[in-house]
CSV table of C-alpha atoms and ligand atoms in Angstrom, one decimal:
chain,number,residue,atom,x,y,z
F,1,MET,CA,2.0,-14.6,7.7
F,2,SER,CA,5.2,-16.2,6.5
F,3,SER,CA,7.1,-17.6,9.5
F,4,ARG,CA,10.4,-18.2,7.6
F,5,LEU,CA,11.4,-14.6,7.5
F,6,SER,CA,13.8,-13.0,9.9
F,7,ALA,CA,13.6,-9.4,11.2
F,8,THR,CA,15.9,-8.4,8.4
F,9,SER,CA,14.1,-9.9,5.4
F,10,ALA,CA,10.8,-9.5,3.7
F,11,ILE,CA,9.1,-10.6,0.5
F,12,VAL,CA,9.0,-7.7,-2.0
F,13,THR,CA,7.0,-7.7,-5.2
F,14,ASN,CA,8.2,-4.5,-6.7
F,15,VAL,CA,10.5,-1.5,-6.3
F,16,GLN,CA,8.8,1.5,-8.0
F,17,ARG,CA,11.0,4.4,-8.9
F,18,TYR,CA,10.1,8.1,-9.5
F,19,SER,CA,6.9,8.0,-7.6
F,20,LEU,CA,5.3,11.4,-6.8
F,21,HIS,CA,2.4,10.4,-4.6
F,22,ASP,CA,3.9,8.5,-1.7
F,23,GLY,CA,5.4,10.8,0.9
F,24,GLY,CA,6.7,14.0,-0.6
F,25,GLY,CA,9.2,14.7,-3.4
F,26,ILE,CA,10.5,11.9,-5.7
F,27,ARG,CA,10.1,8.6,-3.9
F,28,THR,CA,11.3,5.1,-4.5
F,29,VAL,CA,8.7,2.7,-3.1
F,30,ALA,CA,9.1,-0.9,-2.1
F,31,PHE,CA,5.9,-3.1,-1.9
F,32,LEU,CA,6.0,-5.7,0.8
F,33,LYS,CA,3.9,-8.8,0.2
F,34,GLY,CA,1.1,-9.7,2.6
F,35,CYS,CA,-2.0,-8.1,4.0
F,36,PRO,CA,-4.5,-9.5,6.5
F,37,PHE,CA,-7.3,-7.1,5.2
F,38,ARG,CA,-9.4,-7.4,2.1
F,39,CYS,CA,-10.5,-4.0,0.6
F,40,PRO,CA,-12.6,-4.8,-2.6
F,41,TRP,CA,-10.9,-1.9,-4.4
F,42,CYS,CA,-7.3,-2.9,-3.5
F,43,CYS,CA,-5.1,-2.0,-6.5
F,44,ASN,CA,-2.3,-4.4,-5.4
F,45,PRO,CA,-3.9,-7.8,-5.3
F,46,GLU,CA,-0.5,-9.4,-6.0
F,47,ASN,CA,0.5,-8.2,-2.5
F,48,LEU,CA,-2.4,-9.8,-0.5
F,49,SER,CA,-0.8,-13.3,0.0
F,50,PHE,CA,2.1,-13.4,2.4
F,51,GLU,CA,3.9,-15.9,0.2
F,52,PRO,CA,5.5,-15.7,-3.3
F,53,GLU,CA,2.9,-16.7,-5.9
F,54,LEU,CA,2.6,-17.5,-9.5
F,55,SER,CA,1.2,-14.9,-11.8
F,56,LEU,CA,0.0,-15.5,-15.4
F,57,LYS,CA,-0.6,-12.7,-17.9
F,58,GLU,CA,-2.9,-14.4,-20.4
F,59,ASN,CA,-2.4,-11.6,-22.9
F,60,LEU,CA,1.3,-12.4,-23.1
F,61,CYS,CA,0.9,-16.2,-23.4
F,62,ILE,CA,1.7,-17.5,-26.9
F,63,HIS,CA,0.7,-21.0,-26.0
F,64,CYS,CA,4.1,-22.4,-26.9
F,65,SER,CA,3.6,-25.3,-24.4
F,66,PRO,CA,0.4,-27.4,-23.9
F,67,ARG,CA,-2.2,-26.0,-21.6
F,68,PRO,CA,-4.9,-28.6,-21.4
F,69,HIS,CA,-8.3,-27.1,-20.6
F,70,GLY,CA,-6.7,-23.7,-20.3
F,71,GLU,CA,-4.7,-24.6,-17.3
F,72,LEU,CA,-1.1,-23.7,-16.6
F,73,CYS,CA,1.6,-25.2,-18.8
F,74,SER,CA,4.4,-27.2,-17.2
F,75,THR,CA,7.2,-24.9,-18.5
F,76,THR,CA,9.2,-23.3,-15.7
F,77,VAL,CA,9.0,-19.5,-15.1
F,78,GLU,CA,12.6,-19.2,-16.2
F,79,LEU,CA,11.9,-20.7,-19.6
F,80,CYS,CA,8.7,-18.9,-20.4
F,81,PRO,CA,9.7,-16.9,-23.5
F,82,THR,CA,7.3,-14.0,-23.1
F,83,ARG,CA,7.4,-13.6,-19.3
F,84,ALA,CA,3.7,-14.4,-19.2
F,85,LYS,CA,4.5,-16.5,-16.2
F,86,GLU,CA,6.2,-14.9,-13.3
F,87,ILE,CA,6.7,-15.5,-9.6
F,88,MET,CA,5.4,-12.5,-7.6
F,89,GLY,CA,7.5,-11.8,-4.6
F,90,THR,CA,11.2,-12.2,-3.8
F,91,PRO,CA,12.8,-12.4,-0.4
F,92,ARG,CA,15.0,-9.3,0.1
F,93,GLU,CA,17.4,-8.5,2.9
F,94,VAL,CA,17.6,-5.0,4.5
F,95,GLU,CA,21.0,-4.2,3.0
F,96,ASP,CA,20.3,-5.5,-0.4
F,97,LEU,CA,16.9,-3.7,-0.7
F,98,LEU,CA,18.3,-0.4,0.7
F,99,GLU,CA,21.3,-0.5,-1.7
F,100,ASP,CA,18.9,-1.0,-4.6
F,101,MET,CA,16.6,1.9,-3.5
F,102,LEU,CA,19.5,4.2,-2.8
F,103,ARG,CA,20.5,4.2,-6.5
F,104,ASP,CA,17.9,7.0,-6.7
F,105,ARG,CA,19.5,9.1,-3.9
F,106,ILE,CA,20.3,12.0,-6.2
F,107,PHE,CA,16.6,12.4,-7.0
F,108,PHE,CA,15.7,12.3,-3.3
F,109,GLU,CA,18.3,15.0,-2.6
F,110,GLU,CA,17.1,17.3,-5.4
F,111,SER,CA,13.4,16.9,-4.7
F,112,GLY,CA,13.1,16.5,-1.0
F,113,GLY,CA,12.0,12.9,-1.5
F,114,GLY,CA,13.1,9.6,0.0
F,115,ILE,CA,12.0,6.0,0.3
F,116,THR,CA,8.6,4.6,1.1
F,117,LEU,CA,7.5,1.2,2.3
F,118,SER,CA,4.1,0.1,1.1
F,119,GLY,CA,2.2,-3.2,0.5
F,120,GLY,CA,0.2,-5.1,1.2
F,121,GLU,CA,0.3,-4.1,4.8
F,122,ALA,CA,4.0,-3.4,5.5
F,123,LEU,CA,3.3,-3.3,9.3
F,124,ALA,CA,2.6,-7.0,9.2
F,125,ARG,CA,6.4,-7.1,9.0
F,126,GLU,CA,7.0,-4.4,11.7
F,127,PRO,CA,10.5,-5.8,12.7
F,128,PHE,CA,11.6,-5.6,9.1
F,129,VAL,CA,10.2,-2.1,8.7
F,130,CYS,CA,12.1,-0.9,11.8
F,131,SER,CA,15.3,-2.6,10.7
F,132,PHE,CA,15.1,-1.3,7.2
F,133,PHE,CA,14.2,2.3,8.1
F,134,SER,CA,16.8,2.3,10.9
F,135,ALA,CA,19.4,1.5,8.2
F,136,ALA,CA,18.0,4.2,5.9
F,137,LYS,CA,18.1,6.9,8.7
F,138,LYS,CA,21.8,6.1,9.2
F,139,GLN,CA,22.2,7.1,5.6
F,140,GLY,CA,20.3,10.4,6.1
F,141,ILE,CA,17.3,9.3,4.0
F,142,HIS,CA,13.7,10.5,4.5
F,143,THR,CA,11.4,7.6,5.2
F,144,ALA,CA,7.6,7.2,4.8
F,145,LEU,CA,5.3,4.3,5.6
F,146,GLU,CA,2.0,3.6,3.9
F,147,THR,CA,-0.2,1.7,6.3
F,148,THR,CA,-3.6,1.0,7.7
F,149,LEU,CA,-2.0,1.1,11.2
F,150,ALA,CA,-4.7,-1.4,12.2
F,151,LEU,CA,-2.5,-4.1,13.6
F,152,PRO,CA,-1.1,-4.4,17.1
F,153,LEU,CA,2.2,-2.5,17.3
F,154,TYR,CA,5.2,-4.3,18.9
F,155,ASP,CA,7.4,-1.3,19.5
F,156,ALA,CA,5.7,2.1,18.7
F,157,ARG,CA,8.6,4.1,20.1
F,158,ARG,CA,11.1,2.4,17.9
F,159,LEU,CA,8.8,2.7,14.9
F,160,VAL,CA,8.3,6.5,15.4
F,161,ALA,CA,12.0,7.0,15.7
F,162,VAL,CA,12.7,5.7,12.2
F,163,VAL,CA,9.5,6.8,10.2
F,164,ASP,CA,9.6,10.4,9.2
F,165,SER,CA,6.1,10.3,7.7
F,166,PHE,CA,3.2,7.9,8.4
F,167,LEU,CA,0.6,7.8,5.6
F,168,VAL,CA,-2.4,6.3,7.3
F,169,ASP,CA,-5.6,5.1,5.6
F,170,PHE,CA,-9.0,6.4,6.6
F,171,LYS,CA,-11.6,4.3,4.7
F,172,ILE,CA,-14.9,3.1,6.1
F,173,ALA,CA,-15.4,5.1,9.3
F,174,ASP,CA,-18.1,2.9,10.8
F,175,HIS,CA,-16.4,0.3,13.0
F,176,ALA,CA,-18.8,-2.6,12.4
F,177,THR,CA,-19.1,-2.0,8.6
F,178,SER,CA,-15.3,-1.7,8.2
F,179,LYS,CA,-14.8,-5.0,10.1
F,180,LYS,CA,-17.4,-6.8,8.1
F,181,LEU,CA,-16.4,-5.6,4.6
F,182,LEU,CA,-12.7,-5.1,5.0
F,183,GLY,CA,-11.7,-7.1,8.1
F,184,LEU,CA,-10.2,-3.9,9.4
F,185,ASP,CA,-10.9,-2.4,12.8
F,186,PRO,CA,-10.5,1.4,12.8
F,187,GLU,CA,-10.5,1.4,16.6
F,188,ILE,CA,-7.2,-0.4,16.6
F,189,ARG,CA,-5.8,2.2,14.1
F,190,ASP,CA,-7.1,5.0,16.3
F,191,ALA,CA,-5.5,3.6,19.4
F,192,ASN,CA,-2.2,3.2,17.5
F,193,LEU,CA,-2.5,6.7,16.2
F,194,ARG,CA,-2.9,8.1,19.7
F,195,THR,CA,0.2,6.2,20.7
F,196,ILE,CA,2.4,7.3,17.9
F,197,LEU,CA,1.2,10.9,17.9
F,198,SER,CA,2.1,11.1,21.6
F,199,GLU,CA,5.5,9.9,20.6
F,200,GLY,CA,5.8,12.8,18.1
F,201,ALA,CA,4.9,11.0,14.8
F,202,SER,CA,4.1,13.0,11.7
F,203,VAL,CA,0.9,11.7,10.2
F,204,ILE,CA,-0.9,12.3,6.9
F,205,ALA,CA,-4.4,10.7,6.4
F,206,ARG,CA,-5.1,9.0,3.1
F,207,MET,CA,-8.8,8.8,2.1
F,208,PRO,CA,-9.6,6.5,-0.9
F,209,ILE,CA,-12.9,7.7,-2.3
F,210,VAL,CA,-14.5,4.5,-3.6
F,211,PRO,CA,-18.1,4.8,-4.9
F,212,GLY,CA,-20.5,2.7,-2.8
F,213,PHE,CA,-17.9,2.2,0.0
F,214,THR,CA,-16.3,5.4,1.2
F,215,ASP,CA,-17.8,8.2,-0.8
F,216,GLY,CA,-20.9,8.7,1.3
F,217,LEU,CA,-20.9,12.2,2.8
F,218,ASP,CA,-21.7,10.9,6.3
F,219,ASN,CA,-18.6,8.6,6.0
F,220,VAL,CA,-16.5,11.6,4.9
F,221,ARG,CA,-17.8,13.7,7.8
F,222,ALA,CA,-17.1,10.9,10.3
F,223,ASN,CA,-13.6,10.5,9.0
F,224,ALA,CA,-13.1,14.3,9.2
F,225,ALA,CA,-14.3,14.4,12.7
F,226,LYS,CA,-12.0,11.6,13.7
F,227,LEU,CA,-9.0,13.4,12.2
F,228,CYS,CA,-9.8,16.6,14.0
F,229,GLU,CA,-10.3,14.7,17.3
F,230,LEU,CA,-6.8,13.1,16.8
F,231,GLY,CA,-5.2,16.4,15.8
F,232,ILE,CA,-4.2,15.3,12.3
F,233,VAL,CA,-4.3,18.3,10.0
F,234,ARG,CA,-3.7,16.9,6.5
F,235,ALA,CA,-5.9,14.6,4.5
F,236,ASP,CA,-5.0,13.3,1.0
F,237,VAL,CA,-8.0,12.5,-1.1
F,238,LEU,CA,-7.4,9.5,-3.4
F,239,PRO,CA,-10.2,9.1,-6.1
F,240,PHE,CA,-10.9,5.5,-7.0
F,241,HIS,CA,-9.5,4.2,-10.3
F,242,GLN,CA,-9.5,0.9,-12.1
F,243,LEU,CA,-5.7,0.7,-12.6
F,244,GLY,CA,-5.4,-2.5,-10.5
F,245,GLU,CA,-8.2,-4.4,-12.3
F,246,ASN,CA,-6.1,-6.5,-14.7
F,247,LYS,CA,-3.8,-7.6,-11.8
F,248,TYR,CA,-6.6,-9.7,-10.2
F,249,SER,CA,-6.7,-12.1,-13.1
F,250,TYR,CA,-2.9,-12.4,-13.1
F,251,VAL,CA,-3.0,-13.9,-9.6
F,252,GLY,CA,-6.3,-15.7,-10.0
F,253,ARG,CA,-8.3,-13.5,-7.6
F,254,PRO,CA,-11.9,-12.4,-8.2
F,255,TYR,CA,-12.5,-8.7,-8.8
F,256,THR,CA,-16.0,-7.3,-8.0
F,257,LEU,CA,-15.8,-3.7,-8.9
F,258,HIS,CA,-15.6,-3.9,-12.7
F,259,ASP,CA,-18.7,-1.7,-13.1
F,260,VAL,CA,-17.7,1.0,-10.6
F,261,GLN,CA,-17.1,4.4,-12.1
F,262,PRO,CA,-14.5,6.8,-10.7
F,263,PRO,CA,-16.1,9.6,-8.6
F,264,THR,CA,-16.9,12.7,-10.6
F,265,ASP,CA,-15.0,16.0,-10.2
F,266,ASN,CA,-18.1,17.5,-8.6
F,267,GLN,CA,-18.2,14.6,-6.0
F,268,ILE,CA,-14.5,15.2,-5.2
F,269,ALA,CA,-15.1,18.9,-4.9
F,270,GLU,CA,-18.0,18.3,-2.5
F,271,ILE,CA,-15.8,16.0,-0.4
F,272,VAL,CA,-12.9,18.4,-0.4
F,273,ALA,CA,-15.2,21.2,0.8
F,274,ILE,CA,-16.4,19.0,3.7
F,275,LEU,CA,-12.8,18.3,4.8
F,276,GLU,CA,-11.7,21.9,4.4
F,277,ASP,CA,-14.7,23.1,6.4
F,278,ALA,CA,-13.6,20.8,9.1
F,279,GLY,CA,-10.3,22.7,9.1
F,280,LEU,CA,-8.2,20.1,7.3
F,281,SER,CA,-5.6,20.8,4.7
F,282,VAL,CA,-6.5,18.7,1.7
F,283,VAL,CA,-4.4,17.4,-1.2
F,284,ILE,CA,-5.9,15.5,-4.1
F,285,ASP,CA,-4.0,12.4,-5.1
F,286,GLY,CA,-1.3,12.9,-2.5
F,287,GLU,CA,0.8,15.1,-4.8
R,1,LIG,S1,5.7,-21.0,-21.5
R,1,LIG,FE1,4.8,-19.0,-21.1
R,1,LIG,S2,4.1,-18.3,-23.1
R,1,LIG,FE2,4.5,-20.6,-23.3
R,1,LIG,S3,2.5,-21.5,-22.8
R,1,LIG,FE3,3.6,-21.4,-20.9
R,1,LIG,S4,2.9,-19.4,-20.0
R,1,LIG,FE4,2.4,-19.4,-22.1
R,2,LIG,S1,-5.3,-2.7,3.4
R,2,LIG,FE1,-4.3,-1.9,1.5
R,2,LIG,S2,-3.1,-3.7,0.7
R,2,LIG,FE2,-4.6,-4.5,2.2
R,2,LIG,S3,-6.4,-5.0,1.0
R,2,LIG,FE3,-6.7,-2.9,1.7
R,2,LIG,S4,-5.9,-1.7,0.0
R,2,LIG,FE4,-5.1,-3.8,-0.3
């Protein structure tokens, strides 16, 4: 993780406006850079590294500058005429980022929306998350945090005080398989969930349905059982898509799921039935 950042700054790749799937109503979402986990289906590969990094969109490059052996040209990002070259990630301060996101305040007020921090794993910058949402709460803004919750928490009470809605991932239920394939320990998440739920947190589970990884019905049942045990009542089902595929080549990362097809409607219906039979309230795509 970057050590140069203070509690009031974070590296942000994107501020996405008018989002309808990230915490209720119309949301403005900021994506914080950096994640210690490695989900093969991650649709934000530009947010994995904790540092700003160079991105190259080959389809925009007009080869106006020499690129021996296909390597990068020496032209600076600022002088690239087509924006094929870009730096992903800009350090942002709490006040500057909040002011930017609050340009959409009218939409929040009319839709019951608000602001959301996503990533990467935003909790890797927990002090920033707390400072940022604390400033937002002073402005009366609804706050949501998209997170694995699978990192040690520094100050759960402070976090719960400023996050109105936690959107928490439930992916591979088996502890050993999750650690091996994703580097993510669901037992840390569950311990954190018990802590924040005891502090009164509002939690929605998010379940990406990725063929070959999370779509097994035993995996779905195990996640459903865990949600019921924890007392979480809503599960958002997020069918796999290939929307992040191109971004892997932009930042020079390998992508291994080219041939994976999205789950069928019948598969999703079967998964929804299992979750509903367990007593959960299910929303597809987090709408
Ligand atoms: S300046 Fe931009 S468009 Fe020109 S060769 Fe370099 S990357 Fe490609
Ligand atoms: S935890 Fe989220 S950001 Fe990190 S690799 Fe997995 S999907 Fe990507």
